[in-house]
Short mmCIF file of C-alpha atoms and ligand atoms in Angstrom, two decimals:
data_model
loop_
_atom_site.label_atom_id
_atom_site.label_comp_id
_atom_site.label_asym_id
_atom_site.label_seq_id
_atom_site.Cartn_x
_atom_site.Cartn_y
_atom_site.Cartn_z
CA UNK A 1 0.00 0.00 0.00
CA UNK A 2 1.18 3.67 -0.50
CA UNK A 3 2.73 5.27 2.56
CA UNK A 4 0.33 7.87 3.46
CA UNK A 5 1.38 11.43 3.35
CA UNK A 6 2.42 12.74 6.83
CA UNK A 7 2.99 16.60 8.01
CA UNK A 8 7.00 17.36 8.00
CA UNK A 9 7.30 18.94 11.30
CA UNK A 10 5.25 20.01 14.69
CA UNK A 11 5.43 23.09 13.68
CA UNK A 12 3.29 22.29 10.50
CA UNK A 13 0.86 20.30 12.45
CA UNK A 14 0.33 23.63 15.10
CA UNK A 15 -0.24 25.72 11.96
CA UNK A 16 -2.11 23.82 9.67
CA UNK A 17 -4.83 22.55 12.53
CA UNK A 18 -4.95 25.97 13.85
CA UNK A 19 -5.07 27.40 10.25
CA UNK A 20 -8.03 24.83 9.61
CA UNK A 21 -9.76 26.79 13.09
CA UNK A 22 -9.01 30.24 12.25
CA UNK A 23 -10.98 31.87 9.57
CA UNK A 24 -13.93 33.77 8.65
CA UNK A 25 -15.68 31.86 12.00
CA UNK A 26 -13.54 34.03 13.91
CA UNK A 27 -12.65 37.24 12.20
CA UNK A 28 -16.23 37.54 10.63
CA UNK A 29 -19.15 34.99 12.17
CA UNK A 30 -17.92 35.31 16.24
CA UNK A 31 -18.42 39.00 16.28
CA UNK A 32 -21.72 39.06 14.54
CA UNK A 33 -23.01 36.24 16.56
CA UNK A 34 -22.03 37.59 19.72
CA UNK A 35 -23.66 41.06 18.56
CA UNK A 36 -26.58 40.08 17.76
CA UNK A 37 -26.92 37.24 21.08
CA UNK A 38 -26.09 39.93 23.71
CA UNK A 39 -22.29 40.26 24.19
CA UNK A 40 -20.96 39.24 27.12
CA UNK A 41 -23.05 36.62 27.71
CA UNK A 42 -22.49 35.33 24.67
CA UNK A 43 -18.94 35.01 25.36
CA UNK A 44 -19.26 33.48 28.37
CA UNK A 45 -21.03 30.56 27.24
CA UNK A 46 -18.89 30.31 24.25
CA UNK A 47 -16.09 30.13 26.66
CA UNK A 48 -17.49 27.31 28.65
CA UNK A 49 -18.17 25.30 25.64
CA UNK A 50 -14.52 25.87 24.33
CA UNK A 51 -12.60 24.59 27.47
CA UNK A 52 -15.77 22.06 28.76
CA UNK A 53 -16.02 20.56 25.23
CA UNK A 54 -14.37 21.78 22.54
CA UNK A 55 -10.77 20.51 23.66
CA UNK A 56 -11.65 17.40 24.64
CA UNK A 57 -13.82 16.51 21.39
CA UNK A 58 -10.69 18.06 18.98
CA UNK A 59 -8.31 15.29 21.54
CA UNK A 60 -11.29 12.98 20.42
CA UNK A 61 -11.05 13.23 17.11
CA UNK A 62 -7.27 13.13 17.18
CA UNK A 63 -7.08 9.93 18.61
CA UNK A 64 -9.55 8.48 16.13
CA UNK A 65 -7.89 9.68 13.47
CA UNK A 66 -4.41 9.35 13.85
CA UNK A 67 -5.45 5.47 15.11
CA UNK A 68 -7.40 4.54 11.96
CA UNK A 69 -5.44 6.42 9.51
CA UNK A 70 -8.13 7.13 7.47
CA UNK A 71 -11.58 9.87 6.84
CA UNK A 72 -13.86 9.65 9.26
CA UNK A 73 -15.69 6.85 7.77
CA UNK A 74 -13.12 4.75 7.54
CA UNK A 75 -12.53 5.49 11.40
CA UNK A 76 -15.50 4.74 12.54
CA UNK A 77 -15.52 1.16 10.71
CA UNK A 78 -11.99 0.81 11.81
CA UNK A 79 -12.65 1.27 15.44
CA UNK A 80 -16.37 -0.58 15.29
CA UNK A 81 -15.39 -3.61 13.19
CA UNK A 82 -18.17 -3.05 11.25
CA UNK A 83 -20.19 -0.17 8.98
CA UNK A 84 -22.80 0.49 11.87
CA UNK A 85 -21.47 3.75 12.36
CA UNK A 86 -21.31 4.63 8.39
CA UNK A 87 -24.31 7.11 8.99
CA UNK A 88 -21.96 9.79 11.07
CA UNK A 89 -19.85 9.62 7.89
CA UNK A 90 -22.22 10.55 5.76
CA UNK A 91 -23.81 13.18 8.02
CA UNK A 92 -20.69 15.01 8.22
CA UNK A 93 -19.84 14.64 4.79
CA UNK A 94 -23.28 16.73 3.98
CA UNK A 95 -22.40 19.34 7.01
CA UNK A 96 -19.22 19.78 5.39
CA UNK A 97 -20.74 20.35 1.71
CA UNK A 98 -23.19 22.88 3.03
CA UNK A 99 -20.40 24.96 5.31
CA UNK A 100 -18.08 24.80 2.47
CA UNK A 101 -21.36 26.17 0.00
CA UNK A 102 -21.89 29.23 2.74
CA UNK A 103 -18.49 29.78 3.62
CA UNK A 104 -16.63 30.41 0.26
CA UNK A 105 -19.59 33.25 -0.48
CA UNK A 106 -18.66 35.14 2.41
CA UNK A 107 -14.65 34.46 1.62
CA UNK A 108 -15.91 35.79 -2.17
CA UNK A 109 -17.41 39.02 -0.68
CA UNK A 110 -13.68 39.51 0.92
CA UNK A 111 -11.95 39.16 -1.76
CA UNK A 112 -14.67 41.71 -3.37
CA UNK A 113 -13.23 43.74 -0.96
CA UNK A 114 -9.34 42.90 -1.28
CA UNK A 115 -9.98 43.87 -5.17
CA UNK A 116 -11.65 47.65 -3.80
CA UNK A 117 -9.08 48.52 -1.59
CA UNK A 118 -6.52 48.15 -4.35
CA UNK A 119 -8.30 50.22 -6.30
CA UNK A 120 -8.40 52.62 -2.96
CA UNK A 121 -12.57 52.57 -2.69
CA UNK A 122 -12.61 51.79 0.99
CA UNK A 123 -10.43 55.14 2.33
CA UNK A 124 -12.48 57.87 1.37
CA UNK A 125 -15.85 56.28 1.66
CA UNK A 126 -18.55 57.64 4.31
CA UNK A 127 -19.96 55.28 6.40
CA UNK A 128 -23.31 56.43 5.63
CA UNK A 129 -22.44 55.45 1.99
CA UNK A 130 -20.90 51.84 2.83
CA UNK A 131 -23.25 50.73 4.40
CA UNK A 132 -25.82 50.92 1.37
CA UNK A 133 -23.18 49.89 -1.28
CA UNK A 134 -22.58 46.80 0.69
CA UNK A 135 -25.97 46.60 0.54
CA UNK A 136 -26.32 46.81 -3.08
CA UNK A 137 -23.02 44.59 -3.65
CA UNK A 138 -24.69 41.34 -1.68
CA UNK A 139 -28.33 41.89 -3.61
CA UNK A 140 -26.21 41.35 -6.86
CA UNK A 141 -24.76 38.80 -9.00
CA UNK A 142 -21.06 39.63 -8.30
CA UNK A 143 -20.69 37.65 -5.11
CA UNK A 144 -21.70 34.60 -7.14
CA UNK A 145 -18.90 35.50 -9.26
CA UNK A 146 -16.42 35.91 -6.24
CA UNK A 147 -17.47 32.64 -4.35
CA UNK A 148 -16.54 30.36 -7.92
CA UNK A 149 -13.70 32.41 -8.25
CA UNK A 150 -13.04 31.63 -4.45
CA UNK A 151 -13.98 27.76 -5.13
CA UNK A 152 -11.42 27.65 -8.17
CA UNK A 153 -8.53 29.04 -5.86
CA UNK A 154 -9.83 26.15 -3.32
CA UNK A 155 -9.24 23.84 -5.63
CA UNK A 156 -5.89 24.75 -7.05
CA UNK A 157 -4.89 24.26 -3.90
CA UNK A 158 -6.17 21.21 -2.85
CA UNK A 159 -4.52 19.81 -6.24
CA UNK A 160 -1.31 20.70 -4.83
CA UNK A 161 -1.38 18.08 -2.49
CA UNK A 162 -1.00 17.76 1.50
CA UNK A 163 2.49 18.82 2.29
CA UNK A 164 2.90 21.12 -0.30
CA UNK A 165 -0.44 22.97 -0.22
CA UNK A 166 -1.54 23.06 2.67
CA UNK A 167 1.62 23.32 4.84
CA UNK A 168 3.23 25.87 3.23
CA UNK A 169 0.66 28.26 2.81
CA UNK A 170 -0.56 27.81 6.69
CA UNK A 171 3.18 28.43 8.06
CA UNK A 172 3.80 31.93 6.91
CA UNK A 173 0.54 32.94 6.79
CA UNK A 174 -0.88 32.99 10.53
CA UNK A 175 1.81 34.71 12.30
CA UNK A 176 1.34 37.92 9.94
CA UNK A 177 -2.50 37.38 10.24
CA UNK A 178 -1.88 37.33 13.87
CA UNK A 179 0.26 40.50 14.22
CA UNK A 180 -2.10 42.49 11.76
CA UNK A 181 -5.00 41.98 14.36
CA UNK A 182 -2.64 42.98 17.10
CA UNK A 183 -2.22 46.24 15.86
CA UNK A 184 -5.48 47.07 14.89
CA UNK A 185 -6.85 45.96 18.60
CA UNK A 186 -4.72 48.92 19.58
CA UNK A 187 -6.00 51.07 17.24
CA UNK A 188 -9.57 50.38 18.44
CA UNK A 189 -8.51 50.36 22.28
CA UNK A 190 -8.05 54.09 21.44
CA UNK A 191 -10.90 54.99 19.95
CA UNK A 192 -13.44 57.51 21.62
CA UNK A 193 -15.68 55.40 22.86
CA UNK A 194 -14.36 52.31 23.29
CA UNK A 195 -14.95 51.21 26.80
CA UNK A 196 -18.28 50.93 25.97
CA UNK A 197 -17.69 48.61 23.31
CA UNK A 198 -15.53 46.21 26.06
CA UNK A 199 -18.25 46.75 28.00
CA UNK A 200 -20.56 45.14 25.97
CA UNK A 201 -18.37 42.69 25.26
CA UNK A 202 -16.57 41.47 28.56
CA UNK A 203 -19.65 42.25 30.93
CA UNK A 204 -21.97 39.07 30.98
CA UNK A 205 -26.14 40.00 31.64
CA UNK A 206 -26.59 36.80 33.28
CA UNK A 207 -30.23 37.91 32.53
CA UNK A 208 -29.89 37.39 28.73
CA UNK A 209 -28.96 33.87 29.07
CA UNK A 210 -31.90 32.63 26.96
CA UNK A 211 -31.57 28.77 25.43
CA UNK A 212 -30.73 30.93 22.10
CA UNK A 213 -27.83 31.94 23.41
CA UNK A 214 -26.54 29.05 24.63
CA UNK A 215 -27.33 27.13 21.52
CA UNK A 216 -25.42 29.86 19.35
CA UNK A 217 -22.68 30.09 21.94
CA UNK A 218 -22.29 26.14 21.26
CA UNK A 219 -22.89 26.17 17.38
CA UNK A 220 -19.95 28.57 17.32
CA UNK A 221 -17.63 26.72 19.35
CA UNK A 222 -18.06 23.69 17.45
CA UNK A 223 -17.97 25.95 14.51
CA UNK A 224 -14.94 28.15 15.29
CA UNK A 225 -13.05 24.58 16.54
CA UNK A 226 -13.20 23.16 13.50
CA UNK A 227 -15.20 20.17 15.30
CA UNK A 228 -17.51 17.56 15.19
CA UNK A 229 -17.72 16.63 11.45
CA UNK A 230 -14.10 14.85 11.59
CA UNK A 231 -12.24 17.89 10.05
CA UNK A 232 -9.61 17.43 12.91
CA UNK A 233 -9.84 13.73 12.66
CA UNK A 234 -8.94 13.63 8.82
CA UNK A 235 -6.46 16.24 9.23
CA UNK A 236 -5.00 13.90 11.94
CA UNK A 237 -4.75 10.49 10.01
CA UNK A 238 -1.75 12.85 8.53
CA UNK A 239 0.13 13.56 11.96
CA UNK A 240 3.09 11.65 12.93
CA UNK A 241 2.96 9.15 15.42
CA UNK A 242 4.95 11.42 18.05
CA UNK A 243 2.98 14.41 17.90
CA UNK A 244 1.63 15.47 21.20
CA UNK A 245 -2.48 15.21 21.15
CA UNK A 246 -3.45 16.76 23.77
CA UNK A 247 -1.34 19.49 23.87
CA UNK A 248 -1.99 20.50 20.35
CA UNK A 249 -5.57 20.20 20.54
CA UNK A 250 -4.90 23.25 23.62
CA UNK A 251 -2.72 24.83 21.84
CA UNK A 252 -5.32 24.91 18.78
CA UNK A 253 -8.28 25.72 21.17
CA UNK A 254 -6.42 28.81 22.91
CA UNK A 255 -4.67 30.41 19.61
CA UNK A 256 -8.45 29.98 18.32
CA UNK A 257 -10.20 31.46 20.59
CA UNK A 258 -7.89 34.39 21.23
CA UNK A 259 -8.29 35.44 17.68
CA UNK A 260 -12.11 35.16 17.93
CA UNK A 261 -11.65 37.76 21.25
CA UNK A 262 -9.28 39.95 19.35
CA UNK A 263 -11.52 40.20 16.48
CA UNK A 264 -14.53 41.14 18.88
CA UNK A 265 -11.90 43.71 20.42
CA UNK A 266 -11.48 45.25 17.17
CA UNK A 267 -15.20 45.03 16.15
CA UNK A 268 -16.77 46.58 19.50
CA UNK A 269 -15.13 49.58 20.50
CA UNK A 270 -15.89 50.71 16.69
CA UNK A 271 -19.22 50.20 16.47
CA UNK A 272 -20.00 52.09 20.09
CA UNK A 273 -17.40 54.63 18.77
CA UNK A 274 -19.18 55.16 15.56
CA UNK A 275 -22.62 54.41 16.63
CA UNK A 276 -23.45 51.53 14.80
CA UNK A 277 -25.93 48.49 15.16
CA UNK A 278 -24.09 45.68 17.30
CA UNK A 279 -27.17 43.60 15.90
CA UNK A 280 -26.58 43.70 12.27
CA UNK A 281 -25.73 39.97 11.17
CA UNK A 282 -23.76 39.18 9.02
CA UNK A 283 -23.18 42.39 7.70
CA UNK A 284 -21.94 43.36 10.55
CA UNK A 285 -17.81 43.07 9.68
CA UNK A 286 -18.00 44.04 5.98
CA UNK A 287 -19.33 47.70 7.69
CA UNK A 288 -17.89 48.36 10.29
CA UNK A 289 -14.05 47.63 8.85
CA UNK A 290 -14.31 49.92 6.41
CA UNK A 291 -15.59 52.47 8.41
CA UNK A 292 -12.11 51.47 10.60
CA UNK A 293 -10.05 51.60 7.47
CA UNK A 294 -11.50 55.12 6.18
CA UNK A 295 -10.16 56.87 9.32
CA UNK A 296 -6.93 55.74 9.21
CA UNK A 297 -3.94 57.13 7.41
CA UNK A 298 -2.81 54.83 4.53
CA UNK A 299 -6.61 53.24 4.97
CA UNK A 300 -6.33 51.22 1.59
CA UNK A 301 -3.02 49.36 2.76
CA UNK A 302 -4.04 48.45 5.77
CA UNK A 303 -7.31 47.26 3.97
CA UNK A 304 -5.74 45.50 1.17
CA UNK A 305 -3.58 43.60 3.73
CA UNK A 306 -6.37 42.90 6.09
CA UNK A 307 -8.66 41.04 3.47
CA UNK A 308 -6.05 39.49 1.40
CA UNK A 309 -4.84 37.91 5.05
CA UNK A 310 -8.31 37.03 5.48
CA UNK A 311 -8.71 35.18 2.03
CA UNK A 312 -5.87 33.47 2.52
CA UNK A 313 -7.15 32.50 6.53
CA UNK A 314 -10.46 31.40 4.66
CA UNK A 315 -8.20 29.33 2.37
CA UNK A 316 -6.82 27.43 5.11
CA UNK A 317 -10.29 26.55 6.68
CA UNK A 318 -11.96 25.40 3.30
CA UNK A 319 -8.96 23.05 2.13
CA UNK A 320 -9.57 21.24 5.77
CA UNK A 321 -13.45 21.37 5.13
CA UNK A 322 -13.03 20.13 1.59
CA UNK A 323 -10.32 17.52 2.65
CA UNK A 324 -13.20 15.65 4.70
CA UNK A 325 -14.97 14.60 1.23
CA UNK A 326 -11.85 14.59 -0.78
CA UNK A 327 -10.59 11.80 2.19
CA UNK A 328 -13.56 10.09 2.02
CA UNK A 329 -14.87 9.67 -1.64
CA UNK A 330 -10.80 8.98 -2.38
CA UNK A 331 -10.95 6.01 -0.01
CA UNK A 332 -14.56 5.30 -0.19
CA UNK A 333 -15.14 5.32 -4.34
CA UNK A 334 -11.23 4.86 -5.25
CA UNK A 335 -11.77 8.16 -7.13
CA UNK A 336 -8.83 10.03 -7.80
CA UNK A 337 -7.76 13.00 -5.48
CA UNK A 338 -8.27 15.36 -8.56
CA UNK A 339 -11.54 14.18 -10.04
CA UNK A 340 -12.95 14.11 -6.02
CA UNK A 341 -11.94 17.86 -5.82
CA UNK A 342 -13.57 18.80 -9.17
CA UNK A 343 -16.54 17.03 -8.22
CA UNK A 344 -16.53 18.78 -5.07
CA UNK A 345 -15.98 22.00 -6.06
CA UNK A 346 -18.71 21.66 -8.87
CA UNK A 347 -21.55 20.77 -5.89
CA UNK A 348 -20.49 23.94 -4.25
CA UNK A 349 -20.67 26.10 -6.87
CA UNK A 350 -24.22 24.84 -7.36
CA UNK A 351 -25.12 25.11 -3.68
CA UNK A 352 -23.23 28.25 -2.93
CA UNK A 353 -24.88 30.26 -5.94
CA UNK A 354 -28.21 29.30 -3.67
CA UNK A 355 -26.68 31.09 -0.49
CA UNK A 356 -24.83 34.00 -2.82
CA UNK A 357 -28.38 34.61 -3.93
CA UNK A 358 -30.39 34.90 -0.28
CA UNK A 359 -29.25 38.39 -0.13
CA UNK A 360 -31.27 39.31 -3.21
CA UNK A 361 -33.15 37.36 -5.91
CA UNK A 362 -33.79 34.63 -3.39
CA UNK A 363 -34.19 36.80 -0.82
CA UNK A 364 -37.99 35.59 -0.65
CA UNK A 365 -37.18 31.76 -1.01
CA UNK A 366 -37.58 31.19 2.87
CA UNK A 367 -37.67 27.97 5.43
CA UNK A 368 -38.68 28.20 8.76
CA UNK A 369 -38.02 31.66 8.50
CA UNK A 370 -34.66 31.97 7.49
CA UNK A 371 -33.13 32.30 3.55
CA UNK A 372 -31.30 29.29 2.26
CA UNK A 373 -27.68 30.55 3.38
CA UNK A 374 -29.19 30.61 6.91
CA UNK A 375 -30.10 27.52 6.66
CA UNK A 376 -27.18 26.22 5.32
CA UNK A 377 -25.35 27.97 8.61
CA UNK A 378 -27.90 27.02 11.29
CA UNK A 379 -28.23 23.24 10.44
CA UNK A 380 -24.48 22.83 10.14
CA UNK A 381 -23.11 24.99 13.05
CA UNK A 382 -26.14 24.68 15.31
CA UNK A 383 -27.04 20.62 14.64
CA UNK A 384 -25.34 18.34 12.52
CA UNK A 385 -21.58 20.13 14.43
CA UNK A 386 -22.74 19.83 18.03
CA UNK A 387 -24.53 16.09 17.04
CA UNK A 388 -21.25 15.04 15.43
CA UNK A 389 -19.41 15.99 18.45
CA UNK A 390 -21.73 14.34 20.55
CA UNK A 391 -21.25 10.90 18.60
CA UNK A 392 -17.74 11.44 18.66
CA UNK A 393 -17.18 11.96 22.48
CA UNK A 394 -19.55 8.99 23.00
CA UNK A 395 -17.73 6.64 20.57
CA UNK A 396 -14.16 7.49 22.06
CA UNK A 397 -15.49 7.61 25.46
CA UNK A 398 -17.56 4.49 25.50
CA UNK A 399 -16.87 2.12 22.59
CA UNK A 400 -12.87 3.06 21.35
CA UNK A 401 -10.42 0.29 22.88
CA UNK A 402 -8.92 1.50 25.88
CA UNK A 403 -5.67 0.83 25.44
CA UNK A 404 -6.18 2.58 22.14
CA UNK A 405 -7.04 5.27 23.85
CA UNK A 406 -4.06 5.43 26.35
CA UNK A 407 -1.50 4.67 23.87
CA UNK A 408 -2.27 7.31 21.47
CA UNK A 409 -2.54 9.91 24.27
CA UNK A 410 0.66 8.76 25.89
CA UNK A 411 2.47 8.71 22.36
CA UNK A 412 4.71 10.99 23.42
CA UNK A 413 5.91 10.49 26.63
CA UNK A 414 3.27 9.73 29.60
CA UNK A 415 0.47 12.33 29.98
CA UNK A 416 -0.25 12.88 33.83
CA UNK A 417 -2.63 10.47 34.90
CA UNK A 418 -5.60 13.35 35.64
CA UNK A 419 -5.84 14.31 32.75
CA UNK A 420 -6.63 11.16 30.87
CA UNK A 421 -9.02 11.41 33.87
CA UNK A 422 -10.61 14.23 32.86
CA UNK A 423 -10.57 13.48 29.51
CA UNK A 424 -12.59 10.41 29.64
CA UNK A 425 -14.91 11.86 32.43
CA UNK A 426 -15.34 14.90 29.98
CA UNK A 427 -16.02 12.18 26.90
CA UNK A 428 -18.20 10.21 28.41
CA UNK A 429 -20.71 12.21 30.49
CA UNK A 430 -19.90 15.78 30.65
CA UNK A 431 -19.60 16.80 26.77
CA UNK A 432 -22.67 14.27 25.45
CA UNK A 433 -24.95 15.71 28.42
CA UNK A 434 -23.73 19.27 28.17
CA UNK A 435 -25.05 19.02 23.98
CA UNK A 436 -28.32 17.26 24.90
CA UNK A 437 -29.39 19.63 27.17
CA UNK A 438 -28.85 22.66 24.89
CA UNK A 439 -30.56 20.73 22.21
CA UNK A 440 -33.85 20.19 24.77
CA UNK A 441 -33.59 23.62 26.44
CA UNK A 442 -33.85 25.12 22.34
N1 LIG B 1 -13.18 26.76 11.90
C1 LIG B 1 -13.18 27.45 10.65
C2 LIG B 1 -13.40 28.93 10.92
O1 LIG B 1 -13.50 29.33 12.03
C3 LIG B 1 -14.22 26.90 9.71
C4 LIG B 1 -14.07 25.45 9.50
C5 LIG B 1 -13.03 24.81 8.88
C6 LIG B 1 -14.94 24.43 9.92
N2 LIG B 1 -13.22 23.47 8.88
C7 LIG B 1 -14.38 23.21 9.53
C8 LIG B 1 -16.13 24.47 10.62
C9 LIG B 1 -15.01 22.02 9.85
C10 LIG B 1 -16.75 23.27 10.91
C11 LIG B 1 -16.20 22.06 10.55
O2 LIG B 1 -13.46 29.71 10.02
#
């Protein structure tokens, strides 16, 4: 058989699992969904669900997949001994088709705006004026232009291979990213204004704890983790047999999260300053950075950078969300790895034209209330994640061999005894209860 590909170094592993968890979940869908679910509160939960679930379920899925060796179906069987489990595959292999659809519109309407600030549009604009020409940009056919032109760029990629793709791009990419945000959470720290936007942010109304909230808060930690549709757990059958799991799957969780709080640090403290709507969706980034932008000197540098960094941190999440079908309809079908990304990429198109759409044409086409794209992001993030994660901590908790188990987390060096502990505590009551309850409190 061929030697599967493996990651070259630990540094490569760090960045490409926590280039698979940064993205547009942090930089553009935490601040929006914290705006318009209260703030602080909204934090708070998120918080709990990060440490209290998300770090076991990414250890989870690390020990599944590095184990197996294989997509997440092919774990599941592995681990089973049989294809009872073959329905998780499949479920995640449809979450990760409809994120993907969603996902590359919104990383089309930034490179919309990578393309403007070249041409220096963003500096000089009011925000008055912004906020109806983003307005009139998302009602129009361009974004379906930018999300295949996104999906094409995807797919070069992914043709590329593991190492070479993936790898390279994720290890000089997120340390710039990461300094870029740095600097403008300063610049929003002085803004006139601003405590009120840290207010809002970092002071929890234990009052507006509604089941919404806690059910958003969750979505977007399973979201923002990367978790509980085997993204981690493909990404893993690529590790080396020494890499540390639990410690990366910290280190993942914490770099993650900090760039989900920096982004709300830059967000907040703007809108108060400029006296904008916290509650504006997903609109609310794509308005309130430009308005940023516009009053600072050299605006349309600082722009270009900002939303070329963010393609590129948008690149790094679809590759891993694409990777889970690519995996699986490689080893499943015996396609090959390029006619499994072309299919891929041609189902998105389709799918993500549908969610490009909802902000205009198909702005009427509604279920339960809410346009197609949505739908596409409250089924994934909000269900099928949270249900995958669920499965996942039960399998590994309950039914994965325990010596399995211990070996893989002891593969380098022994792990103090607690934590294992805690880990299989966490796996086996905490994490599976913690998701049922949300799901019958909402
Ligand atoms: N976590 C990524 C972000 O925050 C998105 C993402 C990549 C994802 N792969 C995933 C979400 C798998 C769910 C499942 O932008």
């Amino acid at each position: 058989m061929e030697r599967r590909a493996q990651f070259a170094t630990r540094i490569g592993v760090v960045a490409t699992t926590v280039g698979s968890a940064v993205g547009l979940g942090n930089i553009w869908r935490f601040p929006y969904e914290a705006g318009t679910h209260g703030g602080g509160a909204f934090l708070l939960c998120y918080l709990f669900f990060i440490f209290v679930i998300g770090i076991p379920v990414i250890s989870a899925e690390f020990v599944m997949g590095r184990s197996a060796r294989s997509c997440i179906l092919g774990a599941f069987r592995t681990h089973s001994g049989g294809r009872r489990w073959d329905g998780i595959g499949y479920c995640s292999i449809l979450a990760a088709i409809l994120i993907l659809s969603f996902y590359s519109v919104v990383a089309g309407w930034t490179m919309e705006y990578t393309v403007e600030s070249v041409a220096g549009h963003l500096g000089g604009v009011a925000d008055a004026g912004r906020h109806s020409e983003f307005d009139r940009f998302i009602s129009g056919w361009r974004p379906v232009i930018w999300m295949i032109a996104f999906l094409v760029l995807n797919a070069l990629i992914l043709l590329g291979g593991v190492k070479k793709g993936i790898e390279r791009v994720s290890n000089i990419l997120m340390p710039v990213l990461f300094l870029i945000l740095l600097a403008f959470c300063v610049n929003s720290l002085l803004m006139p204004g601003a405590s009120d936007g840290l207010k809002f942010l970092f002071t929890p109304d234990f009052s507006a704890i509604t089941p919404g909230v806690v059910l958003g808060a969750m979505g977007q930690a399973f979201f923002s983790l990367s978790i509980g549709l085997g993204c981690m757990m493909t990404y893993s059958s690529y590790f080396s047999d020494r890499t540390p799991i639990v410690k990366s799957a910290t280190t993942t969780a914490l770099l993650d999260t900090l760039v989900a709080v920096l982004a709300g640090v830059i967000i907040f403290p703007a809108v108060f300053s400029f006296g904008m709507e916290a509650e504006a969706g997903p609109k609310l980034v794509f308005e309130v950075l430009p308005s940023i932008f516009s009053r600072l000197h050299g605006g349309e540098v600082w722009s270009t950078l900002f939303f070329f960094l963010l393609v590129l941190a948008s690149l790094t999440s679809t590759i891993s969300m694409s990777e889970i079908f690519i995996a699986f309809v490689c080893e499943e079908f015996h396609m090959s790895r390029r006619a499994a990304t072309i299919l891929l990429t041609l189902i998105a198109m389709g799918l993500g034209t549908l969610c490009a759409l909802s902000f205009g044409p198909l702005v009427d086409v509604t279920m339960f209330g809410k346009t197609i794209f949505d739908l596409f992001d409250y089924v994934s993030s909000n269900i099928l994640l949270p249900l995958g994660g669920m499965v996942i901590s039960l399998f590994v908790g309950w039914r994965l061999d325990r010596n399995t188990l211990t070996s893989q987390l002891n593969s380098n060096g022994r792990l103090p005894r607690w934590v294992i502990v805690w880990l299989l505590i966490s796996l086996r009551y905490i994490a599976p209860l913690c998701i049922l309850a949300v799901f019958l409190a909402s």
